[in-house]
mmCIF file of C-alpha atoms in Angstrom:
data_model
loop_
_atom_site.group_PDB
_atom_site.id
_atom_site.type_symbol
_atom_site.label_atom_id
_atom_site.label_comp_id
_atom_site.label_asym_id
_atom_site.label_seq_id
_atom_site.Cartn_x
_atom_site.Cartn_y
_atom_site.Cartn_z
ATOM 1 C CA MET A 185 -20.351 -82.861 3.407
ATOM 2 C CA SER A 186 -17.387 -85.187 4.001
ATOM 3 C CA ALA A 187 -14.546 -85.449 1.506
ATOM 4 C CA ILE A 188 -15.126 -87.834 -1.405
ATOM 5 C CA HIS A 189 -12.162 -89.972 -2.437
ATOM 6 C CA VAL A 190 -12.057 -91.409 -5.931
ATOM 7 C CA PRO A 191 -9.026 -93.520 -6.856
ATOM 8 C CA ALA A 192 -6.665 -91.919 -9.403
ATOM 9 C CA GLY A 193 -7.814 -92.839 -12.899
ATOM 10 C CA GLY A 194 -10.928 -94.487 -11.459
ATOM 11 C CA SER A 195 -14.514 -93.458 -11.281
ATOM 12 C CA ASP A 196 -17.342 -93.926 -8.834
ATOM 13 C CA PRO A 197 -20.806 -94.412 -10.364
ATOM 14 C CA GLY A 198 -22.317 -92.649 -7.312
ATOM 15 C CA LEU A 199 -20.485 -89.405 -8.140
ATOM 16 C CA VAL A 200 -20.774 -86.715 -10.788
ATOM 17 C CA ARG A 201 -18.297 -84.006 -11.675
ATOM 18 C CA THR A 202 -19.729 -80.486 -11.966
ATOM 19 C CA PRO A 203 -18.590 -78.174 -14.778
ATOM 20 C CA SER A 204 -16.258 -76.529 -12.257
ATOM 21 C CA GLY A 205 -14.646 -79.902 -11.510
ATOM 22 C CA VAL A 206 -16.169 -80.607 -8.112
ATOM 23 C CA LEU A 207 -17.203 -84.210 -7.382
ATOM 24 C CA LEU A 208 -20.647 -84.531 -5.807
ATOM 25 C CA PRO A 209 -22.980 -87.413 -4.955
ATOM 26 C CA ALA A 210 -25.049 -88.128 -8.070
ATOM 27 C CA ASP A 211 -28.364 -87.793 -6.248
ATOM 28 C CA ILE A 212 -27.866 -84.101 -5.422
ATOM 29 C CA ASP A 213 -29.521 -82.074 -8.187
ATOM 30 C CA ALA A 214 -28.301 -78.613 -9.204
ATOM 31 C CA PHE A 215 -31.146 -76.818 -7.404
ATOM 32 C CA HIS A 216 -30.064 -78.290 -4.052
ATOM 33 C CA ARG A 217 -26.355 -77.402 -4.323
ATOM 34 C CA ARG A 218 -26.688 -73.714 -3.581
ATOM 35 C CA LEU A 219 -28.102 -71.365 -0.987
ATOM 36 C CA HIS A 220 -31.392 -69.652 -1.785
ATOM 37 C CA HIS A 221 -31.974 -66.048 -0.701
ATOM 38 C CA VAL A 222 -35.520 -64.810 -0.118
ATOM 39 C CA ALA A 223 -35.760 -61.046 0.463
ATOM 40 C CA PRO A 224 -38.787 -59.507 2.199
ATOM 41 C CA SER A 225 -40.153 -58.513 -1.211
ATOM 42 C CA GLY A 226 -40.094 -62.211 -2.184
ATOM 43 C CA LEU A 227 -42.479 -63.385 0.550
ATOM 44 C CA ILE A 228 -45.742 -64.734 -0.826
ATOM 45 C CA GLY A 229 -49.223 -64.681 0.684
ATOM 46 C CA GLN A 230 -50.722 -67.519 -1.369
ATOM 47 C CA THR A 231 -50.868 -69.887 1.606
ATOM 48 C CA THR A 232 -53.765 -71.102 3.717
ATOM 49 C CA GLN A 233 -54.970 -68.250 5.903
ATOM 50 C CA THR A 234 -56.797 -67.944 9.210
ATOM 51 C CA SER A 235 -59.115 -65.037 10.017
ATOM 52 C CA GLY A 236 -57.493 -62.164 11.905
ATOM 53 C CA MET A 237 -53.962 -62.861 10.694
ATOM 54 C CA ARG A 238 -51.882 -62.816 7.539
ATOM 55 C CA ARG A 239 -49.317 -65.535 6.758
ATOM 56 C CA LEU A 240 -46.431 -64.900 4.410
ATOM 57 C CA GLU A 241 -44.389 -67.788 3.044
ATOM 58 C CA ALA A 242 -40.610 -67.506 2.725
ATOM 59 C CA ILE A 243 -39.001 -70.959 2.736
ATOM 60 C CA SER A 244 -41.027 -73.904 1.381
ATOM 61 C CA GLY A 245 -41.276 -76.451 -1.371
ATOM 62 C CA LYS A 246 -42.867 -73.773 -3.571
ATOM 63 C CA THR A 247 -40.278 -71.073 -2.992
ATOM 64 C CA VAL A 248 -36.936 -72.877 -2.651
ATOM 65 C CA GLY A 249 -37.637 -76.584 -3.099
ATOM 66 C CA ALA A 250 -37.507 -77.424 0.633
ATOM 67 C CA ALA A 251 -38.577 -80.982 1.363
ATOM 68 C CA LYS A 252 -39.002 -80.969 5.146
ATOM 69 C CA LEU A 253 -39.341 -77.362 6.239
ATOM 70 C CA TRP A 254 -41.715 -74.416 5.972
ATOM 71 C CA MET A 255 -40.786 -70.965 7.257
ATOM 72 C CA GLY A 256 -42.522 -67.631 7.075
ATOM 73 C CA GLN A 257 -44.092 -64.772 8.973
ATOM 74 C CA THR A 258 -47.420 -64.156 10.615
ATOM 75 C CA HIS A 259 -48.845 -60.654 11.119
ATOM 76 C CA VAL A 260 -51.686 -59.909 13.555
ATOM 77 C CA PRO A 261 -52.943 -56.289 13.547
ATOM 78 C CA GLY A 262 -53.535 -54.416 16.799
ATOM 79 C CA SER A 263 -56.600 -55.354 18.854
ATOM 80 C CA THR A 264 -57.162 -58.506 16.775
ATOM 81 C CA ASN A 265 -57.551 -62.208 17.521
ATOM 82 C CA SER A 266 -56.936 -64.895 14.951
ATOM 83 C CA GLY A 267 -59.367 -67.705 14.378
ATOM 84 C CA ASN A 268 -58.799 -71.001 16.175
ATOM 85 C CA HIS A 269 -56.698 -73.462 14.201
ATOM 86 C CA HIS A 270 -54.027 -76.186 14.314
ATOM 87 C CA HIS A 271 -51.182 -77.227 12.023
ATOM 88 C CA GLY A 272 -51.817 -80.942 11.551
ATOM 89 C CA ALA A 273 -48.844 -83.253 12.071
ATOM 90 C CA SER A 274 -46.408 -80.355 11.780
ATOM 91 C CA GLU A 275 -44.409 -79.119 14.756
ATOM 92 C CA THR A 276 -44.302 -75.303 14.795
ATOM 93 C CA ALA A 277 -41.605 -73.076 16.253
ATOM 94 C CA ILE A 278 -42.394 -69.375 16.696
ATOM 95 C CA TYR A 279 -40.011 -66.456 17.252
ATOM 96 C CA VAL A 280 -41.596 -63.161 18.330
ATOM 97 C CA VAL A 281 -40.185 -60.249 16.294
ATOM 98 C CA SER A 282 -42.435 -57.395 17.399
ATOM 99 C CA GLY A 283 -45.494 -56.694 19.488
ATOM 100 C CA ALA A 284 -46.651 -58.739 22.468
ATOM 101 C CA PRO A 285 -48.762 -61.555 20.993
ATOM 102 C CA VAL A 286 -50.653 -63.921 23.281
ATOM 103 C CA PHE A 287 -50.934 -67.589 22.281
ATOM 104 C CA VAL A 288 -54.069 -69.281 23.618
ATOM 105 C CA PHE A 289 -54.736 -73.015 23.898
ATOM 106 C CA LEU A 290 -56.913 -75.371 25.917
ATOM 107 C CA ASP A 291 -54.847 -77.192 28.595
ATOM 108 C CA VAL A 292 -56.509 -80.593 28.850
ATOM 109 C CA ASP A 293 -54.077 -82.259 31.281
ATOM 110 C CA GLY A 294 -55.949 -81.357 34.495
ATOM 111 C CA ASP A 295 -59.306 -82.469 35.870
ATOM 112 C CA GLU A 296 -61.063 -79.862 33.721
ATOM 113 C CA PRO A 297 -59.948 -78.217 30.446
ATOM 114 C CA VAL A 298 -58.542 -74.732 31.121
ATOM 115 C CA GLU A 299 -58.068 -71.998 28.531
ATOM 116 C CA THR A 300 -54.416 -71.023 28.952
ATOM 117 C CA ARG A 301 -52.747 -67.839 27.738
ATOM 118 C CA VAL A 302 -49.030 -67.648 26.932
ATOM 119 C CA GLN A 303 -47.980 -63.982 26.955
ATOM 120 C CA THR A 304 -44.881 -63.174 24.905
ATOM 121 C CA ALA A 305 -42.544 -60.316 24.032
ATOM 122 C CA PRO A 306 -39.957 -59.712 21.288
ATOM 123 C CA GLY A 307 -37.185 -62.276 21.507
ATOM 124 C CA ASP A 308 -39.412 -65.031 22.965
ATOM 125 C CA TYR A 309 -39.861 -68.450 21.389
ATOM 126 C CA VAL A 310 -42.993 -70.630 21.475
ATOM 127 C CA PHE A 311 -43.307 -74.304 20.520
ATOM 128 C CA VAL A 312 -46.667 -75.568 19.211
ATOM 129 C CA PRO A 313 -46.871 -79.391 19.153
ATOM 130 C CA PRO A 314 -48.700 -81.161 16.303
ATOM 131 C CA PHE A 315 -52.511 -80.955 16.239
ATOM 132 C CA VAL A 316 -52.803 -78.566 19.246
ATOM 133 C CA PRO A 317 -55.731 -76.161 18.686
ATOM 134 C CA HIS A 318 -54.671 -72.583 19.401
ATOM 135 C CA ARG A 319 -55.073 -68.951 18.370
ATOM 136 C CA GLU A 320 -52.985 -65.797 18.394
ATOM 137 C CA GLU A 321 -54.198 -62.594 20.000
ATOM 138 C CA ASN A 322 -52.756 -59.113 19.778
ATOM 139 C CA PRO A 323 -54.160 -57.022 22.638
ATOM 140 C CA ASP A 324 -52.069 -53.929 21.777
ATOM 141 C CA PRO A 325 -54.197 -51.481 19.761
ATOM 142 C CA ASP A 326 -51.176 -49.682 18.298
ATOM 143 C CA VAL A 327 -48.513 -52.297 17.473
ATOM 144 C CA GLU A 328 -48.817 -55.092 14.923
ATOM 145 C CA ALA A 329 -47.603 -58.453 16.251
ATOM 146 C CA VAL A 330 -45.102 -60.071 13.884
ATOM 147 C CA VAL A 331 -43.660 -63.546 14.399
ATOM 148 C CA VAL A 332 -41.385 -65.806 12.369
ATOM 149 C CA ILE A 333 -42.626 -69.377 12.057
ATOM 150 C CA ALA A 334 -40.782 -72.590 11.185
ATOM 151 C CA ARG A 335 -42.625 -75.868 10.605
ATOM 152 C CA THR A 336 -41.476 -79.426 10.078
ATOM 153 C CA THR A 337 -43.421 -79.808 6.838
ATOM 154 C CA GLN A 338 -42.620 -78.039 3.608
ATOM 155 C CA GLU A 339 -46.096 -76.602 3.326
ATOM 156 C CA ALA A 340 -48.144 -74.415 5.674
ATOM 157 C CA ILE A 341 -50.615 -76.938 7.074
ATOM 158 C CA VAL A 342 -53.552 -75.009 8.526
ATOM 159 C CA VAL A 343 -56.800 -76.490 9.795
ATOM 160 C CA ASN A 344 -59.231 -73.758 10.858
ATOM 161 C CA LEU A 345 -61.513 -74.675 13.766
ATOM 162 C CA ALA A 346 -64.664 -73.328 15.409
ATOM 163 C CA GLY A 347 -63.188 -73.631 18.926
ATOM 164 C CA LEU A 348 -60.114 -74.553 20.942
ATOM 165 C CA ASP A 349 -61.467 -77.958 21.968
ATOM 166 C CA TRP A 350 -60.145 -81.103 20.312
ATOM 167 C CA SER A 351 -63.542 -82.297 18.999
ATOM 168 C CA ALA A 352 -62.789 -81.299 15.386
ATOM 169 C CA VAL A 353 -59.154 -82.485 15.363
ATOM 170 C CA ARG A 354 -58.745 -85.422 12.976
ATOM 171 C CA ILE A 355 -55.314 -86.995 13.413
ATOM 172 C CA GLY A 356 -54.179 -88.801 10.288
ATOM 173 C CA GLN A 357 -56.616 -87.103 7.899
ATOM 174 C CA PRO A 358 -55.479 -84.667 5.208
ATOM 175 C CA ALA A 359 -55.343 -81.024 6.243
ATOM 176 C CA ASP A 360 -55.827 -77.799 4.321
ATOM 177 C CA THR A 361 -52.574 -76.722 2.688
ATOM 178 C CA ALA A 362 -51.819 -74.139 0.112
#
């Protein structure tokens, strides 16, 4: 935040003085003037789920009052595939923490749609554009795949689908959120 200058003896109706004497813009409420810490024990599972995986919510409107961001974890047990789904208008960024998850989508840019597999390892990042049907697979029978997810909406938009094709994708219609 840039320095705020108020003339000596004057006041600015767009500013408020905190009890500690700091001048802040009046439209910043007390909840949004501090950092919020969410420990692993504070993650919540009351978010929309997809078969074969478990989502845990960390940063969201529910947990910390975020307005434009959702962040959490996804866990896929060994030898498990998630159901097909997309995340509505939300962009999704994924960071692979453990395991070797495979992200599967239908590449529709060629002459024929082609099921495409993106193999990952710890330390990799994956970007999922809005509305792209996909699924996560964990081919390793012994190691759970864990990823950290960040989305451009404050809630975990999840639309579960029967397949990877785009036939059930409804751009502009409300999605399942929890």
